[in-house]
Coordinates of C-alpha atoms in Angstrom, one line a residue:
Chain A
M134 CA -15.9 -29.7 -9.1
T135 CA -15.2 -26.1 -8.2
V136 CA -13.1 -25.6 -5.1
I137 CA -12.5 -21.9 -5.2
E138 CA -15.0 -19.5 -6.6
V139 CA -14.1 -15.8 -6.7
Q140 CA -16.9 -13.4 -8.0
N141 CA -16.5 -9.7 -8.5
L142 CA -14.1 -9.3 -5.7
R143 CA -13.2 -5.7 -4.8
K144 CA -10.8 -4.5 -2.2
A145 CA -9.5 -1.0 -1.4
Y146 CA -7.2 0.4 1.2
G147 CA -8.3 3.8 1.8
D148 CA -8.4 5.5 -1.5
T149 CA -6.2 3.0 -3.3
V150 CA -8.2 0.3 -5.1
A151 CA -6.1 -2.9 -5.0
V152 CA -8.7 -5.1 -6.5
R153 CA -11.3 -3.6 -8.7
D154 CA -13.1 -6.6 -10.2
V155 CA -11.6 -10.1 -10.1
S156 CA -13.6 -13.4 -10.8
F157 CA -12.2 -16.9 -11.4
S158 CA -13.0 -20.4 -10.5
V159 CA -10.5 -23.2 -9.6
E160 CA -11.3 -26.9 -10.3
R161 CA -10.2 -29.6 -8.0
G162 CA -6.7 -31.1 -8.9
E163 CA -5.7 -28.2 -11.2
I164 CA -2.9 -25.8 -10.9
F165 CA -4.4 -22.3 -11.4
G166 CA -2.0 -19.4 -11.8
I167 CA -2.5 -15.8 -11.2
L168 CA -0.2 -13.8 -13.2
G169 CA 0.3 -10.0 -13.2
P170 CA 2.7 -7.1 -12.9
N171 CA 3.7 -6.0 -9.4
G172 CA 1.0 -4.0 -7.7
A173 CA -1.7 -5.6 -9.9
G174 CA -3.7 -6.9 -7.0
K175 CA -2.5 -10.6 -7.1
T176 CA -1.4 -10.8 -3.4
T177 CA -4.5 -8.9 -2.2
T178 CA -6.6 -11.4 -4.1
V179 CA -5.1 -14.5 -2.6
E180 CA -5.0 -12.9 0.9
C181 CA -8.8 -12.4 0.5
V182 CA -9.1 -16.1 -0.6
S183 CA -6.9 -17.2 2.3
G184 CA -9.2 -15.3 4.8
L185 CA -6.4 -12.9 5.9
R186 CA -8.4 -10.1 4.5
R187 CA -12.0 -9.2 3.9
G188 CA -12.9 -8.1 0.6
D189 CA -15.1 -4.9 0.3
G190 CA -17.3 -6.5 -2.3
G191 CA -18.1 -9.6 -4.2
T192 CA -18.1 -13.2 -2.8
I193 CA -15.6 -15.8 -2.4
R194 CA -16.3 -19.6 -1.7
V195 CA -13.6 -22.0 -0.8
L196 CA -14.7 -25.6 -0.6
G197 CA -18.1 -24.2 -0.4
R198 CA -17.3 -22.1 2.8
A199 CA -16.7 -18.3 3.5
P200 CA -13.0 -17.7 3.5
A201 CA -13.1 -16.7 7.2
D202 CA -14.5 -20.1 8.1
T203 CA -11.9 -21.5 10.7
E204 CA -12.4 -25.1 9.3
L205 CA -10.6 -23.9 6.2
R206 CA -7.4 -23.3 8.2
R207 CA -7.0 -27.0 8.3
L208 CA -7.9 -27.7 4.6
V209 CA -6.0 -24.9 3.0
G210 CA -2.2 -24.5 3.4
V211 CA -0.8 -21.1 2.6
Q212 CA 2.7 -19.9 1.7
L213 CA 2.8 -16.2 2.2
Q214 CA 5.0 -13.6 0.5
E215 CA 7.2 -11.9 3.0
S216 CA 6.3 -14.0 6.0
Q217 CA 9.2 -14.9 8.3
L218 CA 9.8 -17.1 11.4
P219 CA 11.7 -16.3 14.6
D220 CA 15.5 -16.0 14.0
K221 CA 16.4 -18.7 16.4
L222 CA 14.0 -21.4 15.4
S223 CA 15.5 -24.2 13.5
G224 CA 14.1 -25.9 10.5
R225 CA 13.3 -29.1 12.5
E226 CA 11.5 -27.0 15.2
A227 CA 9.4 -25.1 12.8
L228 CA 8.2 -28.2 10.8
E229 CA 7.5 -30.1 14.1
L230 CA 5.7 -27.2 15.6
F231 CA 3.5 -26.6 12.5
S232 CA 2.8 -30.3 12.0
S233 CA 1.4 -30.4 15.5
F234 CA -1.2 -27.9 14.5
Y235 CA -3.0 -30.2 12.2
P236 CA -5.1 -33.3 13.0
S237 CA -3.5 -35.6 10.2
P238 CA -0.2 -33.9 9.1
A239 CA 2.0 -35.0 6.3
D240 CA 5.3 -36.7 7.3
W241 CA 7.4 -33.5 7.8
Q242 CA 10.6 -35.5 7.7
A243 CA 9.8 -36.7 4.2
L244 CA 8.7 -33.0 3.2
A245 CA 12.1 -31.7 4.5
R246 CA 14.0 -34.3 2.4
D247 CA 12.0 -33.6 -0.7
L248 CA 12.4 -29.9 -0.4
D249 CA 15.9 -30.0 0.9
V250 CA 15.1 -28.0 4.1
P251 CA 18.1 -27.8 6.4
L252 CA 16.7 -29.2 9.7
A253 CA 19.5 -28.1 12.1
T254 CA 20.0 -24.6 10.8
R255 CA 18.3 -21.7 12.6
Y256 CA 16.1 -19.5 10.5
A257 CA 18.3 -16.4 10.7
K258 CA 21.1 -18.5 9.2
M259 CA 19.3 -19.9 6.3
S260 CA 19.8 -18.7 2.8
G261 CA 17.0 -17.1 0.8
G262 CA 16.3 -20.3 -1.0
Q263 CA 16.3 -22.4 2.2
K264 CA 13.8 -20.0 3.9
Q265 CA 11.6 -20.2 0.8
R266 CA 11.7 -24.1 0.7
L267 CA 11.0 -24.2 4.5
S268 CA 8.0 -21.9 3.9
I269 CA 6.7 -24.1 1.2
A270 CA 7.2 -27.2 3.4
L271 CA 5.2 -25.5 6.2
A272 CA 2.4 -24.8 3.7
L273 CA 2.1 -28.5 2.8
V274 CA 2.8 -29.9 6.2
G275 CA -0.9 -30.0 7.1
N276 CA -1.8 -32.2 4.2
P277 CA -4.2 -29.5 2.8
E278 CA -6.7 -30.0 0.1
I279 CA -5.8 -26.7 -1.4
A280 CA -2.4 -25.0 -1.4
I281 CA -2.1 -21.3 -1.9
L282 CA 1.5 -20.4 -2.9
D283 CA 2.4 -16.7 -3.3
E284 CA 5.5 -16.1 -5.3
L285 CA 6.6 -19.7 -4.9
T286 CA 10.1 -19.5 -6.5
T287 CA 11.2 -15.9 -5.9
G288 CA 14.6 -16.1 -4.5
L289 CA 15.4 -19.5 -5.6
D290 CA 18.2 -20.1 -8.0
P291 CA 17.3 -21.6 -11.5
Q292 CA 18.1 -25.1 -10.5
A293 CA 16.1 -25.0 -7.3
R294 CA 13.4 -23.4 -9.1
R295 CA 13.0 -26.2 -11.4
H296 CA 13.3 -28.7 -8.6
T297 CA 10.5 -27.0 -6.8
W298 CA 8.3 -27.0 -10.0
G299 CA 8.8 -30.7 -10.1
L300 CA 7.7 -31.1 -6.5
I301 CA 4.6 -28.8 -6.9
E302 CA 3.6 -31.2 -9.8
A303 CA 4.1 -34.1 -7.5
V304 CA 1.8 -32.4 -4.8
R305 CA -0.8 -31.9 -7.5
D306 CA -0.5 -35.5 -8.5
R307 CA -1.6 -36.4 -5.0
G308 CA -4.8 -34.5 -5.6
V309 CA -3.9 -31.2 -4.1
T310 CA -5.5 -28.2 -5.9
I311 CA -3.0 -25.4 -6.2
L312 CA -3.4 -21.7 -6.5
L313 CA -0.2 -20.3 -7.5
V314 CA 0.7 -16.5 -7.7
T315 CA 3.6 -15.7 -9.8
H316 CA 5.2 -13.2 -12.2
F317 CA 7.6 -15.7 -13.8
M318 CA 6.3 -16.5 -17.3
E319 CA 8.3 -19.7 -17.5
E320 CA 6.9 -20.9 -14.3
A321 CA 3.4 -20.1 -15.3
E322 CA 3.7 -21.7 -18.7
R323 CA 5.3 -24.9 -17.2
L324 CA 3.2 -25.4 -14.2
C325 CA -0.4 -23.8 -14.7
D326 CA -3.3 -25.7 -16.2
R327 CA -5.0 -22.5 -16.4
L328 CA -4.2 -18.8 -15.7
A329 CA -5.8 -15.5 -14.8
V330 CA -3.9 -12.6 -15.9
I331 CA -4.6 -9.7 -13.5
D332 CA -3.8 -6.1 -14.2
H333 CA -4.8 -2.9 -12.4
G334 CA -7.0 -5.0 -10.1
A335 CA -9.0 -6.7 -12.8
V336 CA -8.8 -10.0 -14.7
V337 CA -7.7 -9.1 -18.3
A338 CA -7.6 -12.8 -19.6
L339 CA -8.3 -16.2 -18.3
D340 CA -7.3 -19.2 -20.3
T341 CA -4.7 -22.0 -20.6
P342 CA -1.2 -20.8 -21.2
A343 CA -1.4 -22.2 -24.8
G344 CA -4.8 -20.5 -25.3
L345 CA -3.2 -17.1 -24.1
I346 CA -0.3 -17.4 -26.4
A347 CA -2.6 -18.4 -29.4
G348 CA -4.7 -15.6 -28.8
T349 CA -1.9 -13.2 -28.9
S350 CA -0.6 -13.5 -32.5
T351 CA 0.0 -16.1 -35.1
E352 CA 2.9 -14.2 -36.4
Q353 CA 6.4 -15.7 -36.5
R354 CA 9.9 -14.2 -36.7
I355 CA 12.8 -15.6 -38.6
R356 CA 16.3 -14.2 -37.9
F357 CA 19.2 -15.3 -40.0
R358 CA 22.6 -14.1 -41.2
P359 CA 22.6 -14.4 -45.1
S360 CA 25.8 -15.6 -46.7
A361 CA 25.5 -12.9 -49.4
P362 CA 23.5 -9.6 -49.7
V363 CA 19.7 -10.2 -50.1
D364 CA 17.4 -8.0 -52.0
T365 CA 14.7 -7.6 -49.3
A366 CA 12.2 -6.6 -52.0
L367 CA 12.3 -10.3 -53.2
L368 CA 11.3 -11.4 -49.7
E369 CA 8.7 -8.6 -49.4
A370 CA 7.1 -9.8 -52.5
R371 CA 6.0 -13.0 -50.9
P372 CA 2.4 -13.0 -49.5
E373 CA 3.6 -14.7 -46.2
V374 CA 6.0 -12.0 -45.5
R375 CA 4.8 -8.8 -43.7
Q376 CA 8.0 -7.0 -43.0
V377 CA 11.8 -7.4 -43.3
V378 CA 14.1 -5.6 -40.9
R379 CA 18.0 -5.5 -41.2
H380 CA 19.9 -5.7 -37.9
G381 CA 23.5 -5.2 -39.0
S382 CA 24.5 -8.4 -40.7
Q383 CA 21.3 -10.1 -39.7
L384 CA 17.9 -10.1 -41.2
E385 CA 14.6 -10.5 -39.4
V386 CA 11.6 -11.5 -41.4
V387 CA 8.1 -11.3 -39.8
G388 CA 5.2 -12.9 -41.3
T389 CA 2.5 -15.6 -41.1
G390 CA 1.6 -18.9 -42.6
N391 CA 4.4 -21.0 -43.9
L392 CA 6.9 -18.3 -43.5
L393 CA 10.0 -20.6 -43.2
H394 CA 9.2 -22.2 -46.6
A395 CA 8.7 -18.8 -48.2
V396 CA 12.0 -17.5 -46.9
T397 CA 14.2 -20.6 -47.7
S398 CA 12.7 -20.8 -51.2
V399 CA 13.6 -17.3 -52.0
L400 CA 17.1 -17.7 -50.6
A401 CA 17.6 -21.0 -52.5
V402 CA 16.6 -19.5 -55.7
N403 CA 19.4 -16.8 -55.1
D404 CA 22.0 -19.3 -53.9
I405 CA 22.1 -17.8 -50.5
I406 CA 22.8 -19.7 -47.3
A407 CA 20.9 -18.7 -44.1
N408 CA 23.4 -18.9 -41.2
D409 CA 22.4 -19.0 -37.5
L410 CA 18.8 -19.2 -38.5
R411 CA 16.3 -19.0 -35.6
I412 CA 12.6 -19.1 -35.5
E413 CA 10.7 -17.1 -32.8
Q414 CA 7.1 -17.9 -32.0
A415 CA 5.0 -15.9 -29.6
S416 CA 5.4 -16.9 -26.0
L417 CA 3.5 -16.3 -22.7
D418 CA 5.8 -13.2 -22.5
D419 CA 4.3 -11.7 -25.7
A420 CA 0.8 -12.6 -24.6
F421 CA 1.5 -10.8 -21.2
V422 CA 2.9 -7.8 -23.0
R423 CA -0.2 -7.5 -25.2
L424 CA -2.6 -8.0 -22.3
T425 CA -0.9 -5.6 -19.9
G426 CA 1.1 -3.3 -22.1
R427 CA 4.1 -3.9 -20.1
S428 CA 7.3 -5.5 -21.3
D429 CA 8.0 -7.2 -18.0
S430 CA 6.2 -8.0 -14.8
G431 CA 8.7 -5.9 -13.1
E432 CA 10.7 -8.2 -11.0
Chain B
M57 CA -3.9 -27.5 25.3
R58 CA -1.2 -29.8 23.8
V59 CA -0.5 -27.2 21.1
F60 CA -0.4 -24.4 23.6
T61 CA 2.2 -26.3 25.8
K62 CA 4.3 -27.0 22.7
L63 CA 4.2 -23.4 21.7
T64 CA 5.1 -22.3 25.2
L65 CA 8.0 -24.6 25.2
T66 CA 9.1 -23.4 21.9
E67 CA 9.0 -19.7 23.1
L68 CA 10.8 -20.7 26.2
R69 CA 13.7 -22.3 24.1
L70 CA 13.7 -19.1 21.9
F71 CA 13.9 -16.9 25.1
L72 CA 16.9 -18.8 26.4
R73 CA 18.6 -18.6 23.1
E74 CA 18.9 -14.8 23.6
P75 CA 21.8 -14.9 26.1
M76 CA 21.6 -11.2 27.0
S77 CA 17.9 -11.2 27.7
A78 CA 18.0 -14.5 29.5
F79 CA 20.9 -13.1 31.7
F80 CA 19.3 -9.8 32.5
V81 CA 15.9 -11.4 33.3
I82 CA 17.0 -14.6 35.2
I83 CA 20.3 -13.8 36.8
F84 CA 20.9 -10.1 36.9
P85 CA 18.2 -9.2 39.7
T86 CA 19.8 -11.8 41.9
V87 CA 23.4 -10.5 41.1
L88 CA 22.0 -7.0 42.3
V89 CA 20.8 -8.4 45.5
V90 CA 24.1 -10.2 46.1
I91 CA 26.1 -6.9 45.3
L92 CA 24.0 -4.7 47.6
G93 CA 24.1 -7.4 50.3
C94 CA 27.8 -7.4 50.3
I95 CA 27.8 -3.8 51.6
P96 CA 27.8 -4.2 55.4
A97 CA 25.7 -1.1 56.2
F98 CA 22.9 -2.4 53.9
R99 CA 22.6 -5.4 56.2
E100 CA 22.1 -3.3 59.5
P101 CA 18.8 -2.3 60.7
Q102 CA 18.1 1.4 60.0
D103 CA 16.2 3.8 62.1
S104 CA 15.0 5.7 58.9
L105 CA 13.5 2.3 57.7
D106 CA 11.7 1.7 60.9
G107 CA 14.3 -0.8 61.9
G108 CA 14.2 -2.6 58.5
R109 CA 17.3 -3.3 56.4
V110 CA 18.1 -1.9 53.0
I111 CA 18.7 -5.5 51.6
D112 CA 15.2 -6.5 52.7
L113 CA 13.8 -3.7 50.6
Y114 CA 16.0 -4.6 47.6
V115 CA 14.8 -8.1 47.5
G116 CA 11.3 -6.8 46.8
I117 CA 12.7 -4.1 44.3
A118 CA 14.6 -7.0 42.5
V119 CA 11.3 -8.9 42.1
V120 CA 9.8 -5.8 40.5
L121 CA 12.9 -5.5 38.3
T122 CA 12.4 -9.0 36.7
L123 CA 8.8 -8.2 36.0
A124 CA 9.7 -4.9 34.4
M125 CA 12.3 -6.5 32.3
V126 CA 10.0 -9.3 31.0
A127 CA 6.9 -7.1 30.5
I128 CA 8.4 -3.8 29.3
Q129 CA 11.7 -4.6 27.7
I130 CA 11.2 -8.1 26.2
A131 CA 7.6 -8.7 25.4
P132 CA 6.9 -5.7 23.4
A133 CA 10.0 -6.1 21.3
V134 CA 9.3 -9.9 20.7
L135 CA 5.6 -9.3 19.9
A136 CA 6.2 -6.3 17.7
T137 CA 8.9 -8.4 15.7
Y138 CA 6.4 -11.1 15.3
R139 CA 4.0 -8.8 13.7
E140 CA 6.6 -7.0 11.8
R141 CA 7.9 -10.1 10.2
G142 CA 4.5 -11.7 9.5
V143 CA 4.9 -14.4 12.0
L144 CA 1.4 -13.6 13.4
R145 CA 0.0 -13.6 10.1
R146 CA 1.5 -16.9 9.3
F147 CA -0.2 -18.4 12.2
A148 CA -3.5 -16.8 11.2
T149 CA -3.4 -19.1 8.2
T150 CA -3.1 -22.4 10.3
P151 CA -5.7 -23.8 12.7
V152 CA -3.7 -22.3 15.5
S153 CA -4.8 -18.8 16.2
P154 CA -2.1 -16.2 16.6
L155 CA -3.8 -15.4 19.9
K156 CA -2.3 -18.7 21.2
L157 CA 1.1 -17.6 20.2
L158 CA 0.5 -14.3 22.0
G159 CA -0.5 -16.2 25.0
A160 CA 2.4 -18.4 24.9
Q161 CA 4.7 -15.5 24.7
L162 CA 3.0 -13.9 27.8
V163 CA 3.1 -17.2 29.8
T164 CA 6.9 -17.7 28.8
N165 CA 7.5 -14.2 30.3
L166 CA 5.6 -15.0 33.3
L167 CA 7.4 -18.3 33.9
C168 CA 10.8 -16.6 33.5
A169 CA 9.8 -13.9 36.1
V170 CA 8.6 -16.7 38.4
V171 CA 12.0 -18.4 38.1
A172 CA 13.9 -15.2 38.5
T173 CA 11.8 -14.3 41.6
G174 CA 12.3 -17.8 43.1
L175 CA 16.1 -17.3 42.6
V176 CA 16.0 -13.7 44.2
L177 CA 14.1 -15.0 47.2
A178 CA 16.2 -18.0 47.8
V179 CA 19.5 -16.1 47.6
G180 CA 18.0 -13.3 49.7
R181 CA 16.9 -15.9 52.3
I182 CA 20.1 -18.1 52.3
A183 CA 22.8 -15.4 52.0
F184 CA 21.4 -12.5 53.6
D185 CA 18.7 -13.8 55.9
V186 CA 15.9 -11.8 54.2
P187 CA 12.7 -13.5 55.6
L188 CA 10.4 -14.9 53.1
A189 CA 7.1 -13.2 52.7
S190 CA 5.2 -13.9 55.9
Q191 CA 2.0 -13.1 54.0
F192 CA 2.7 -15.7 51.4
A193 CA -0.8 -15.9 49.8
G194 CA -0.8 -12.1 49.5
F195 CA 2.8 -12.1 47.9
V196 CA 1.6 -14.5 45.2
L197 CA -1.5 -12.6 44.5
T198 CA 0.2 -9.4 44.4
F199 CA 3.0 -10.8 42.1
L200 CA 0.4 -12.1 39.7
L201 CA -1.6 -8.9 39.8
S202 CA 1.6 -6.8 39.2
A203 CA 2.7 -9.2 36.5
A204 CA -0.8 -8.8 34.8
G205 CA -0.5 -5.0 35.0
V206 CA 2.9 -4.5 33.5
L207 CA 2.3 -7.2 30.8
A208 CA -0.9 -5.3 29.8
I209 CA 1.3 -2.2 29.6
G210 CA 3.8 -4.3 27.4
L211 CA 1.1 -5.4 25.2
V212 CA -0.1 -1.8 24.6
I213 CA 3.5 -0.9 23.7
A214 CA 3.6 -3.9 21.3
A215 CA 0.3 -2.7 19.9
L216 CA 1.5 0.8 19.1
V217 CA 5.1 0.4 17.8
P218 CA 5.7 -0.2 14.2
S219 CA 8.5 -2.6 14.5
G220 CA 10.5 -4.8 16.9
K221 CA 13.3 -2.2 17.1
A222 CA 10.9 0.6 18.1
G223 CA 9.4 -1.8 20.6
N224 CA 12.8 -2.3 22.1
S225 CA 13.6 1.5 22.2
V226 CA 10.1 2.5 23.7
G227 CA 10.4 -0.3 26.3
T228 CA 13.9 0.8 27.3
L229 CA 12.7 4.5 27.4
L230 CA 9.8 3.6 29.9
F231 CA 11.9 1.1 31.8
F232 CA 14.2 3.6 33.6
P233 CA 11.5 6.1 34.9
L234 CA 9.2 3.2 35.9
M235 CA 12.0 1.5 37.8
F236 CA 12.9 4.8 39.4
F237 CA 9.5 4.9 40.9
A238 CA 9.8 1.5 42.0
G239 CA 12.8 2.5 44.1
L240 CA 15.6 0.9 42.2
W241 CA 17.9 3.9 42.9
T242 CA 16.2 5.5 45.9
P243 CA 13.8 3.1 47.7
R244 CA 10.3 4.4 48.3
E245 CA 10.8 4.6 52.0
V246 CA 13.5 7.3 51.7
M247 CA 11.8 9.1 48.9
P248 CA 10.6 12.6 49.6
E249 CA 6.9 12.7 50.3
A250 CA 5.8 14.3 47.0
L251 CA 7.8 11.7 45.0
R252 CA 6.5 8.9 47.1
T253 CA 2.9 10.0 46.3
V254 CA 3.6 9.9 42.5
A255 CA 5.4 6.5 42.8
D256 CA 2.3 5.1 44.5
F257 CA 0.3 5.7 41.3
T258 CA 2.8 4.3 38.9
P259 CA 2.6 0.6 38.1
L260 CA 6.0 -0.5 39.3
G261 CA 5.8 1.8 42.4
A262 CA 2.4 0.4 43.4
A263 CA 3.8 -3.2 42.8
E264 CA 6.9 -2.6 44.9
R265 CA 4.9 -1.1 47.7
A266 CA 2.3 -3.9 47.7
L267 CA 5.0 -6.7 47.5
N268 CA 7.0 -5.0 50.4
D269 CA 3.7 -5.0 52.5
T270 CA 3.3 -8.7 52.0
M271 CA 6.9 -9.4 52.7
T272 CA 6.6 -7.6 56.1
G273 CA 3.5 -9.6 57.0
H274 CA 0.8 -7.5 55.9
W275 CA -1.9 -7.5 53.1
P276 CA -1.0 -5.0 50.5
A277 CA -2.4 -1.5 50.9
A278 CA -5.7 -1.0 49.3
I279 CA -4.5 1.9 47.3
S280 CA -1.7 -0.3 45.7
V281 CA -4.1 -3.0 44.8
T282 CA -6.6 -0.5 43.3
V283 CA -3.8 1.2 41.1
L284 CA -2.6 -2.3 39.9
L285 CA -6.1 -3.5 39.1
G286 CA -6.6 -0.1 37.3
Y287 CA -3.6 -0.7 35.1
V288 CA -4.7 -4.4 34.3
V289 CA -8.2 -3.1 33.4
V290 CA -7.3 0.1 31.5
F291 CA -4.2 -1.3 29.7
G292 CA -5.8 -4.7 29.1
F293 CA -8.8 -3.0 27.4
L294 CA -6.4 -0.8 25.3
A295 CA -4.4 -3.7 24.2
V296 CA -7.5 -5.6 23.0
R297 CA -8.7 -2.5 21.3
W298 CA -5.4 -1.6 19.6
F299 CA -3.5 -4.8 19.0
R300 CA -3.1 -5.5 15.3
W301 CA -2.1 -8.9 13.8
S302 CA -0.5 -7.6 10.7

């Protein structure tokens, strides 16, 4: 069952077109990721889905309703990028206050425990990670059917990030659909069932993380330090090998098929040992670079 | 309603956690009355005031002072900060409209002004024998009308400034001239004629004159009431037109 349906969304601010043409649909119970470089239109897209902005064109349906429908405020929990709370409000007060907004809220104390939100600390005194965790807790405190999380783990240290991922999976396991905006490849790869890659305001790819990676390239790279000089022509003679590049004492072999077997058999015949051997396969990063032409999402 | 009460209580708590604002709004007007009341000449009837006393006038001025502080200095800064930091937007994603937060903030300011006013009147009455408003219903109505007028002005400031800091600066900049016309430095009764005419058309000047009328047993002058109503209507309209949530 489709819970979020976005069709040909368009949104401009004056002359700047933030979202040119975005379409995707999210099924109940999945973690759907929106991945893209900064300024690609990710945040504008989810703000339109959240009902905070009106698109200039296209249609959006959330749980069968228009995004501005007030009923959705109860059914959709939102964690906004760059949204803060009053300085002197404590974690406990924030959670208690927000839970009173909803007819059947989650147990905020349990949420605070799971997310390690400091209850007695005032907002201004919280670390970036604590503020972020409080913000996530506030998005979940209303027991939403859909949670929209914008830049979920930005500002968290790696350990807290992994912990948060585990929590998001646990939330999904309770049946909550999650729309996740991110620019972390690792996060998208680990969490998302499906991903829309957005660039310059349009969807450039929509697939599972594995599908996106597979579509990128079947090429592999093998790097190693040979124990004795290698005649690269011998390697290049093999059909699996496309290219051999020398990096100082290291060799990098690029190719397809059973590349590893091809390389090791050439080396074995010549009595050469491959030290520090590493095989690199295409990652979501590579898929992202191919799709957006950028080496990094520009953190 | 339950949510609104909770929001208001939270806003009150946050207000009291800012010791400087809490002091200036709730305690300072009374301190001013006490200091002025300690000057013997101010407790003597003056011919230039038609037999009234300076301290009697300053109780009314101190009440206007509390209103000016909550509405011009505090509310715009708080609301602009809420917008700047996305607090209003955050509320817009919950079942509770940011309008309720704004309302809770205004009610909080009004409650603080009521407490400060009660304190000023009580200390004036007990320590310096300043009579309580003999036209009490008129006093309450004038107080509420003045509060509505200055809060509407505060909302317009909050609507126009880009940040909490700017809200604070604009508020402070407006506070001094407005309080001047309310007679904080020279009571209206001893102002030159021309200045007094200008004062009658300023929000705090009109508020002070109307409050003083009710404290001396009259209904407020029609001109003051009209001026105050004008501020409520015009600035209320502009605030609704201009206020942005993000």
